Coordinates of C-alpha atoms and ligand atoms in Angstrom, one line a residue:
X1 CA 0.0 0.0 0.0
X2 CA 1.5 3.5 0.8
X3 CA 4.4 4.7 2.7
X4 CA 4.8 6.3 5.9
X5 CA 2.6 8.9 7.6
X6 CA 0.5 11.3 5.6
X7 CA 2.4 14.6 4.6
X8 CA 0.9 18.2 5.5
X9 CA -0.1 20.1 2.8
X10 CA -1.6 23.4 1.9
X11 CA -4.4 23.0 -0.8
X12 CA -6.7 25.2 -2.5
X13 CA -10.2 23.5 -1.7
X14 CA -13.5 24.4 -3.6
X15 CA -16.6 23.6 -1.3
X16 CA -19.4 25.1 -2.8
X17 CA -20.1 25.0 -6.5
X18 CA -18.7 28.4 -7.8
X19 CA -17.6 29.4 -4.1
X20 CA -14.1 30.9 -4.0
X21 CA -10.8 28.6 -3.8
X22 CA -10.4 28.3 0.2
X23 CA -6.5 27.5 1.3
X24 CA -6.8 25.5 4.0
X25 CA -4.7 22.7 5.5
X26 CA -4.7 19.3 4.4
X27 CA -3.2 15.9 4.4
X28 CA -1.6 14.3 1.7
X29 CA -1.2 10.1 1.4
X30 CA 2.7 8.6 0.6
X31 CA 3.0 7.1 -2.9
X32 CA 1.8 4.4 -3.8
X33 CA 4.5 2.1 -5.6
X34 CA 3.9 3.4 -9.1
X35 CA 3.7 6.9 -7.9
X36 CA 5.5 9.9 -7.0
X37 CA 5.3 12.8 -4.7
X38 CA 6.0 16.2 -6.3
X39 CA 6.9 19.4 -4.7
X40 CA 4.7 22.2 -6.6
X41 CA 6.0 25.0 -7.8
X42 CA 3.6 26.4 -9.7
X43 CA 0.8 25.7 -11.7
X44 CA -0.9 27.1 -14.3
X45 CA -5.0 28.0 -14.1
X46 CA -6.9 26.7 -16.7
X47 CA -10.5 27.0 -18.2
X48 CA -11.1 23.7 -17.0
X49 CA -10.4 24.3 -13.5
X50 CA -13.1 27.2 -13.4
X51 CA -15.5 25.2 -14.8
X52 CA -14.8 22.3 -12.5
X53 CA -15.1 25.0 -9.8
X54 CA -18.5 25.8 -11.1
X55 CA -19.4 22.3 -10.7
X56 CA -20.2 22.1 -14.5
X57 CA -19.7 18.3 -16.3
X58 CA -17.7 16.4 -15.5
X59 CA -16.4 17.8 -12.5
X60 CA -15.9 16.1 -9.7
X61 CA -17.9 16.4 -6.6
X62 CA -17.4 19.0 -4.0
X63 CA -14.9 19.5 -1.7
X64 CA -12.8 19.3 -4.1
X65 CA -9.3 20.0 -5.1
X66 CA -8.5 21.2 -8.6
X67 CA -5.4 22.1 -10.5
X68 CA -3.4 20.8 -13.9
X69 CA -1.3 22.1 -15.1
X70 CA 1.5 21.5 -12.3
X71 CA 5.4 22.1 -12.3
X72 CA 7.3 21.0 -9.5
X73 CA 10.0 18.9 -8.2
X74 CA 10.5 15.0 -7.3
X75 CA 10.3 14.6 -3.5
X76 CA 9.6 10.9 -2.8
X77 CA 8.9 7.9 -4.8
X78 CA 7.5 4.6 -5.0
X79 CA 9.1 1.3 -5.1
X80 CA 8.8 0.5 -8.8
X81 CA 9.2 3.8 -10.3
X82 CA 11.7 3.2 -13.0
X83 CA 12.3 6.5 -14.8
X84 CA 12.3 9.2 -12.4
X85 CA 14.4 10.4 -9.5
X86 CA 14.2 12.2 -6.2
X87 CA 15.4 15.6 -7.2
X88 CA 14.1 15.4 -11.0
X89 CA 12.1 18.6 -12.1
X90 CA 8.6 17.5 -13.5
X91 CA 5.6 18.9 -15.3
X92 CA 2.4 16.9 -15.0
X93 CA 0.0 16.0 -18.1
X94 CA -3.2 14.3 -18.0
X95 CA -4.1 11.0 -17.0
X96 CA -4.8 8.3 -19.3
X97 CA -4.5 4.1 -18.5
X98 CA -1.7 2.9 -20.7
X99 CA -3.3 -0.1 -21.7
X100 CA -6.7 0.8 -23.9
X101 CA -6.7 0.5 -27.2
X102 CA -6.7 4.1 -27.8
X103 CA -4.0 4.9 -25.7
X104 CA -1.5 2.2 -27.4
X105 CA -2.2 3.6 -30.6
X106 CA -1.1 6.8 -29.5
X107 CA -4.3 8.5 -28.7
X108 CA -4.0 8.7 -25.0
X109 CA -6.5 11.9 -25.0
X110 CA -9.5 9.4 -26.2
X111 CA -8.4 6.6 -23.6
X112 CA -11.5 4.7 -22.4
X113 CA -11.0 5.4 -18.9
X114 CA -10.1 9.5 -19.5
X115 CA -13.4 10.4 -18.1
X116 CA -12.7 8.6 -14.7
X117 CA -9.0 8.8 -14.4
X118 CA -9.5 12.6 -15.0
X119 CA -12.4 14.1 -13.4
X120 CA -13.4 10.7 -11.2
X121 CA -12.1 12.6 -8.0
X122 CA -10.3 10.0 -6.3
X123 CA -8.0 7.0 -7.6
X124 CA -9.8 3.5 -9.0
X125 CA -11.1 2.1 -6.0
X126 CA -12.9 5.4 -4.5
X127 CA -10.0 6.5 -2.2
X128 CA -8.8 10.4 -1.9
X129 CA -5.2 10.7 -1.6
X130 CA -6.4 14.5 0.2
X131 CA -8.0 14.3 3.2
X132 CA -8.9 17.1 5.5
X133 CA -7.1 17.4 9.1
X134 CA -9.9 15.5 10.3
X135 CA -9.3 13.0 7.4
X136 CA -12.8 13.9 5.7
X137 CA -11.7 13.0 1.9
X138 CA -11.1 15.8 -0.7
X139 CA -11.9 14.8 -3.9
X140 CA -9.1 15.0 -5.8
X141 CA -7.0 12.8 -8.7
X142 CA -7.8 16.0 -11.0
X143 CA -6.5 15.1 -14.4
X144 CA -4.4 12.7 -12.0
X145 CA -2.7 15.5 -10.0
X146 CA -4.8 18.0 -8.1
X147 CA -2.0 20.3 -8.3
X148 CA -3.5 23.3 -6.7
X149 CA -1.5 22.0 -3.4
X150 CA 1.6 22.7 -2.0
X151 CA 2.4 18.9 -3.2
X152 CA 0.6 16.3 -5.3
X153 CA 1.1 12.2 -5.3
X154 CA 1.0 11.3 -8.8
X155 CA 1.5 8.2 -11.5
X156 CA 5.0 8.0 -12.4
X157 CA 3.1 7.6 -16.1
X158 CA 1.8 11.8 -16.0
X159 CA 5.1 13.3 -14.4
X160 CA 7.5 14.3 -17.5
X161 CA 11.0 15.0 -16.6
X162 CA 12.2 17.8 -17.8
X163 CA 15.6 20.2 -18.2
X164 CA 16.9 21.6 -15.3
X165 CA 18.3 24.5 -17.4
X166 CA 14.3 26.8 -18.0
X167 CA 12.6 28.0 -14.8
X168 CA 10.3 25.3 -13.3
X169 CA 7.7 28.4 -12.6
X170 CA 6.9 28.7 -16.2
X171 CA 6.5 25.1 -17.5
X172 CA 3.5 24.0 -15.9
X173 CA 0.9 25.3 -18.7
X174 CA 2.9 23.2 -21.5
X175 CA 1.0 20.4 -19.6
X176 CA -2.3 20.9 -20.7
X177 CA -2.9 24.3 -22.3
X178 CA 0.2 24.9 -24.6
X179 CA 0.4 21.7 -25.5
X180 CA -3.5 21.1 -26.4
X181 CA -2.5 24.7 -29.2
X182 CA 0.9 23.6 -29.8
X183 CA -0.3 19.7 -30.7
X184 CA -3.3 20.5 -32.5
X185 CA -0.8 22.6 -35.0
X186 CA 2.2 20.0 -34.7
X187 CA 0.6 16.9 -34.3
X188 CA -3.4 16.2 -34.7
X189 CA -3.6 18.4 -38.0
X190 CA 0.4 18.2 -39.2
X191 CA 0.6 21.7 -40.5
X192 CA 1.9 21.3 -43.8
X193 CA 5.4 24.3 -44.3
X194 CA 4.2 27.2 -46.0
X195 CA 0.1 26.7 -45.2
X196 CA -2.3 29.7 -44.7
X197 CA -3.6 29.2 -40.7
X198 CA -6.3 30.5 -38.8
X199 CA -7.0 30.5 -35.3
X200 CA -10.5 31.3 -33.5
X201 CA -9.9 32.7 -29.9
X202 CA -6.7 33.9 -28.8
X203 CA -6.9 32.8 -25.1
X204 CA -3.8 30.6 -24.1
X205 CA -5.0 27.7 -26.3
X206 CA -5.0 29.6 -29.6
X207 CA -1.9 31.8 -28.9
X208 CA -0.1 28.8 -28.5
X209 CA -1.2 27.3 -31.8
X210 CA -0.3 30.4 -33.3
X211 CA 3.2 30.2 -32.1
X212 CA 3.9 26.5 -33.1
X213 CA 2.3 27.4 -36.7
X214 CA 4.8 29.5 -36.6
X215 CA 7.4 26.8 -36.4
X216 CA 6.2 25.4 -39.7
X217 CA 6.8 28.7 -41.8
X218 CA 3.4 29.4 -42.7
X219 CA 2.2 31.7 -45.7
X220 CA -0.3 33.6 -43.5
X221 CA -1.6 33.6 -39.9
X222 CA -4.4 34.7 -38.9
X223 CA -6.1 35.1 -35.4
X224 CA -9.8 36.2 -34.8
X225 CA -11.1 37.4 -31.5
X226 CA -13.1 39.9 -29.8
X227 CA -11.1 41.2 -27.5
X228 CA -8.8 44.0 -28.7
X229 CA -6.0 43.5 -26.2
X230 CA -5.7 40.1 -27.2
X231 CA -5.8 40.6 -31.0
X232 CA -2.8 43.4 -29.7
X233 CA -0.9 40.8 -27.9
X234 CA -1.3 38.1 -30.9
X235 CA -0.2 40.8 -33.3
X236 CA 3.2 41.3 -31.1
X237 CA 3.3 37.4 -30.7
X238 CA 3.8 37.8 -35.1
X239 CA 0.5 36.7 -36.0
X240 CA 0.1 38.3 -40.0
X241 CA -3.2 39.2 -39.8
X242 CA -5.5 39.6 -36.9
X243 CA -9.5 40.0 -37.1
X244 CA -12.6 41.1 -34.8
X245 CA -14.7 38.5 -34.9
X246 CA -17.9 40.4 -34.9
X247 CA -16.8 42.0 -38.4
X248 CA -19.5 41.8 -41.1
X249 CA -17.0 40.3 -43.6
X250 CA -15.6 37.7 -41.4
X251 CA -15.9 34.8 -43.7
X252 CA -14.3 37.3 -47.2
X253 CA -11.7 38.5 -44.9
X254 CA -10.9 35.1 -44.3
X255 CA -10.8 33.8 -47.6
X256 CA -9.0 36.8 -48.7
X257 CA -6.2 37.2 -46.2
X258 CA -5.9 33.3 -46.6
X259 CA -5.1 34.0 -50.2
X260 CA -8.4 32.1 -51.2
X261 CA -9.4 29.8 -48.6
X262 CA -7.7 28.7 -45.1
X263 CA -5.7 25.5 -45.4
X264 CA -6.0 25.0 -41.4
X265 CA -8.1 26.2 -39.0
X266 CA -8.8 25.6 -35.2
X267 CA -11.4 26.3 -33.0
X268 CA -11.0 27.2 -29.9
X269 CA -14.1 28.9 -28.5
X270 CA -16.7 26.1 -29.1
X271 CA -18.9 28.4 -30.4
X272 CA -21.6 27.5 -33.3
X273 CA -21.5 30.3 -35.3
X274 CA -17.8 30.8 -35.4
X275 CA -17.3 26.6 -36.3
X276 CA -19.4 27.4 -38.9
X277 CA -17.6 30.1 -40.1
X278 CA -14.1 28.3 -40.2
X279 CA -15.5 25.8 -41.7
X280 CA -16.9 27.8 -44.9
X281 CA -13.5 29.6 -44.8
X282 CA -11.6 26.5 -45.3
X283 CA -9.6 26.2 -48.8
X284 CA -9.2 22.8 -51.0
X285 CA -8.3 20.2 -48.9
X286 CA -8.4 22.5 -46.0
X287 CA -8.8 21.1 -42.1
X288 CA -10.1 22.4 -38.7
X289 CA -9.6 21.2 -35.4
X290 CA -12.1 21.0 -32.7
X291 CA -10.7 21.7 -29.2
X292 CA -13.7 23.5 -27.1
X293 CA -17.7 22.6 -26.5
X294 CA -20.4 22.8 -24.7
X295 CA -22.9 19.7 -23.6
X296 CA -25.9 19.4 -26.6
X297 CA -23.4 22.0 -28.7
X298 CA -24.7 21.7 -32.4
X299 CA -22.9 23.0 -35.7
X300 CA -24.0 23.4 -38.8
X301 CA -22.6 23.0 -42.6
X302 CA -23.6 22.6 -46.2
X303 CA -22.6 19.4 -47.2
X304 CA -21.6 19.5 -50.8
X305 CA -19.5 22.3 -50.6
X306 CA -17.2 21.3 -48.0
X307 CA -16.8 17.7 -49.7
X308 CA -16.3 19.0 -52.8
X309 CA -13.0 20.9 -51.4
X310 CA -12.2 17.8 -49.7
X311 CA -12.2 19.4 -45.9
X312 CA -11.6 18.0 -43.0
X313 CA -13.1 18.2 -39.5
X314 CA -10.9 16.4 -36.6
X315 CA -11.7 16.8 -33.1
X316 CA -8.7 17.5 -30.6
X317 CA -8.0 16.4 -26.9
X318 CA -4.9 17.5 -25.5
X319 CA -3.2 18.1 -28.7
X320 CA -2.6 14.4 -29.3
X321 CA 0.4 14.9 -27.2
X322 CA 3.1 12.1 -26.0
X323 CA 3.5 14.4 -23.0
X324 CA 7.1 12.9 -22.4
X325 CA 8.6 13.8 -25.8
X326 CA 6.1 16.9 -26.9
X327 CA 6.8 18.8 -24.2
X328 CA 11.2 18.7 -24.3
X329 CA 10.4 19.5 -27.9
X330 CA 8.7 22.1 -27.0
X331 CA 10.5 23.3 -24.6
X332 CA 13.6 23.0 -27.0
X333 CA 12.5 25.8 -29.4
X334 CA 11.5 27.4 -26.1
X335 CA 15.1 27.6 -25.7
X336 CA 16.2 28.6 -29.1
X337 CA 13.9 31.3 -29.0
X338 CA 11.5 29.9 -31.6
X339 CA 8.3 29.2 -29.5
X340 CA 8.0 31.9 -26.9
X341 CA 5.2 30.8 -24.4
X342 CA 6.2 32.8 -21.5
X343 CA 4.9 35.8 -22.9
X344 CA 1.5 34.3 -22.3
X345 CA 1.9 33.9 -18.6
X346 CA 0.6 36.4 -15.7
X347 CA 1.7 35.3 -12.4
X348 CA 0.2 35.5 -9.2
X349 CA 0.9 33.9 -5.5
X350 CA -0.8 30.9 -4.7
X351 CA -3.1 33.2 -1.8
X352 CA -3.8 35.2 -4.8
X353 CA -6.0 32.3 -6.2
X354 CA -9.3 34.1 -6.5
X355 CA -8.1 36.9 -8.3
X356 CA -6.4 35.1 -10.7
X357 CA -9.9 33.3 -11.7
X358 CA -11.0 36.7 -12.0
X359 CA -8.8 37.8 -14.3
X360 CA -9.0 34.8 -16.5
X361 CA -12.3 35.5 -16.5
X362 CA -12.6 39.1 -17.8
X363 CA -10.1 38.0 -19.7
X364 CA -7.4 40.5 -18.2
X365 CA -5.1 37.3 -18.0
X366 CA -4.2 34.8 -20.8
X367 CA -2.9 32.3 -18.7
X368 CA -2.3 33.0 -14.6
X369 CA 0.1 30.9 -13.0
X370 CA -0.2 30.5 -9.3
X371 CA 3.6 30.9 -7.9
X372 CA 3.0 27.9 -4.9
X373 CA 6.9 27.2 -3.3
Ligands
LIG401 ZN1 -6.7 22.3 -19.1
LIG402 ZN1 -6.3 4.1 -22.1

């Protein structure tokens, strides 16, 4: 079973749907053998975590402990972990089994246990790893970390080791947020060099799919939004064209500043109206990727059209990301200057928790990251 006595903690615990994040004390299990326990240093906030907060599906229950996009450092580990050691720094992806179909073709994002493994609030057989200092369970296991906590117990399987020589404070997005842009780009849709690309949102998702299109020299780049300091900010990131989504020529700007269609496209607001449009703006043999929606979310399309052109529609969970070799690539041109994702980040201290929801929400901050130890 698990090692020694439970560890103290500090964790950010939601105990009312859409209440605030409450840091309160806590007690954290020892690893089990496959696991290990890591030191947080900071983790990123992401749109998941609000609407976990807000108790919307597939959260799990409350009190709950939420947080994934964790960066931290090796502390303890379990007997048969093989490929990580006390001291290692380590950003934590999302959970998947290892052993579905799905996840050994590659497509850990569509694993048959992701709902569960993810957003099940506890580990297979219904325990919490949290507890409170009374030992009342806090649901936790969020996207198999929970790593709004001053430390997290986690499968050896989600922890990616990573170089020593970036700042640990700034890697913890690439685990789910960066790497669901940068994948969709690199990996589910294979950007072809010198394609036209068009991105629909420029929150941290779609900036970061910006920046790897970027890496595959594209003819044009173009980001829609409706928020003017964000279509700013992806003009400074080197985005070619940028566009306010409630413009009466969306779809003609589109085509035009695509140079007659868009080769590839991704969505990430979820919206109807906007899917449809990327979808009529899409070019011969043109593709879009999926990456946001809402439950009983419906879109649209004429058929003949878009088969005619030979489109594609994909949808996209976590970039298709191998965590454990997208993210050193990533963090690679990260290094040689050709994929700068800090410039998304806003940080704030982990007390300052609430506030950084806040600003996420109004949109003020791309991408908070809570600074934890
Ligand atoms: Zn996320
Ligand atoms: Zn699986």
């Amino acid at each position: 079973m698990t090692s020694a006595s439970p560890r103290d903690i500090v964790a950010a615990v939601v105990r009312q749907a859409g209440g605030p994040f409450l840091l309160e004390p806590a007690l954290l299990r020892g690893p089990k053998p496959d696991e290990v326990v890591v030191q947080l240093v900071a983790t990123g906030l992401c749109h998941a975590d609000i609407l976990a907060r807000d108790q919307h599906y597939p959260a799990p229950s409350v009190p709950l402990v939420l947080g994934h996009e964790g960066a931290g450092i090796v502390v303890e580990k379990g007997s048969a972990v093989d490929h990580l050691q006390v001291g290692d720094h380590v950003v934590l992806s999302f959970a998947y089994c290892g052993a579905c179909g799905a996840c050994e073709s590659g497509g850990r994002g569509y694993c048959d246990h992701f709902t569960e493994l993810n957003f099940g609030g506890s580990d297979e057989h219904g325990h919490t790893a949290i507890t409170d200092p009374a030992g009342n369970p806090l649901h936790d296991h969020f996207f198999g970390q929970s790593s709004f906590a001053t430390y997290a117990v986690v499968n050896q399987r989600y922890a990616v080791s990573v170089s020593k020589s970036v700042p640990l404070n700034i890697l913890g997005p690439l685990g789910c947020g960066v790497q669901t842009g940068a994948g969709s780009v690199l990996r589910s849709l294979d950007m072809a060099p010198g394609s036209s690309f068009a991105v629909f949102g420029a929150g941290a998702v779609g900036l970061s799919a910006l920046l790897a299109s970027q890496l595959r020299d594209p003819r044009a780049t173009i980001v829609v939004d409706i928020v003017p300091e964000r279509l700013e900010l992806a003009r400074e990131l080197g985005a070619t064209h940028v566009i306010d989504g409630r413009s009466a020529n969306l779809l003609e700007a589109l085509r035009d500043l695509s140079g007659g269609g868009v080769d590839v496209a991704l969505d990430t607001t979820g919206n109807s109206q906007v899917i449809e449009q990327g979808m009529q703006a899409l070019g011969k043999r043109g593709s879009i990727g999926l990456v946001a929606g809402v439950p009983g979310g419906r879109a649209s399309f004429e058929i003949l059209p878009f088969f005619l052109r030979g489109c594609t529609i994909r949808g996209i969970i976590e970039g298709d990301s191998i965590a454990e070799s997208f993210i050193p690539e990533l963090l690679e041109h990260y290094e040689a200057g050709r994929f700068p994702f800090d410039k998304l980040l806003s940080f704030y201290p982990f007390e300052g928790i609430n506030q950084a929801v806040e600003d996420a929400l109004s949109g003020k901050a791309i991408k908070p990251v809570l600074t934890i130890g």
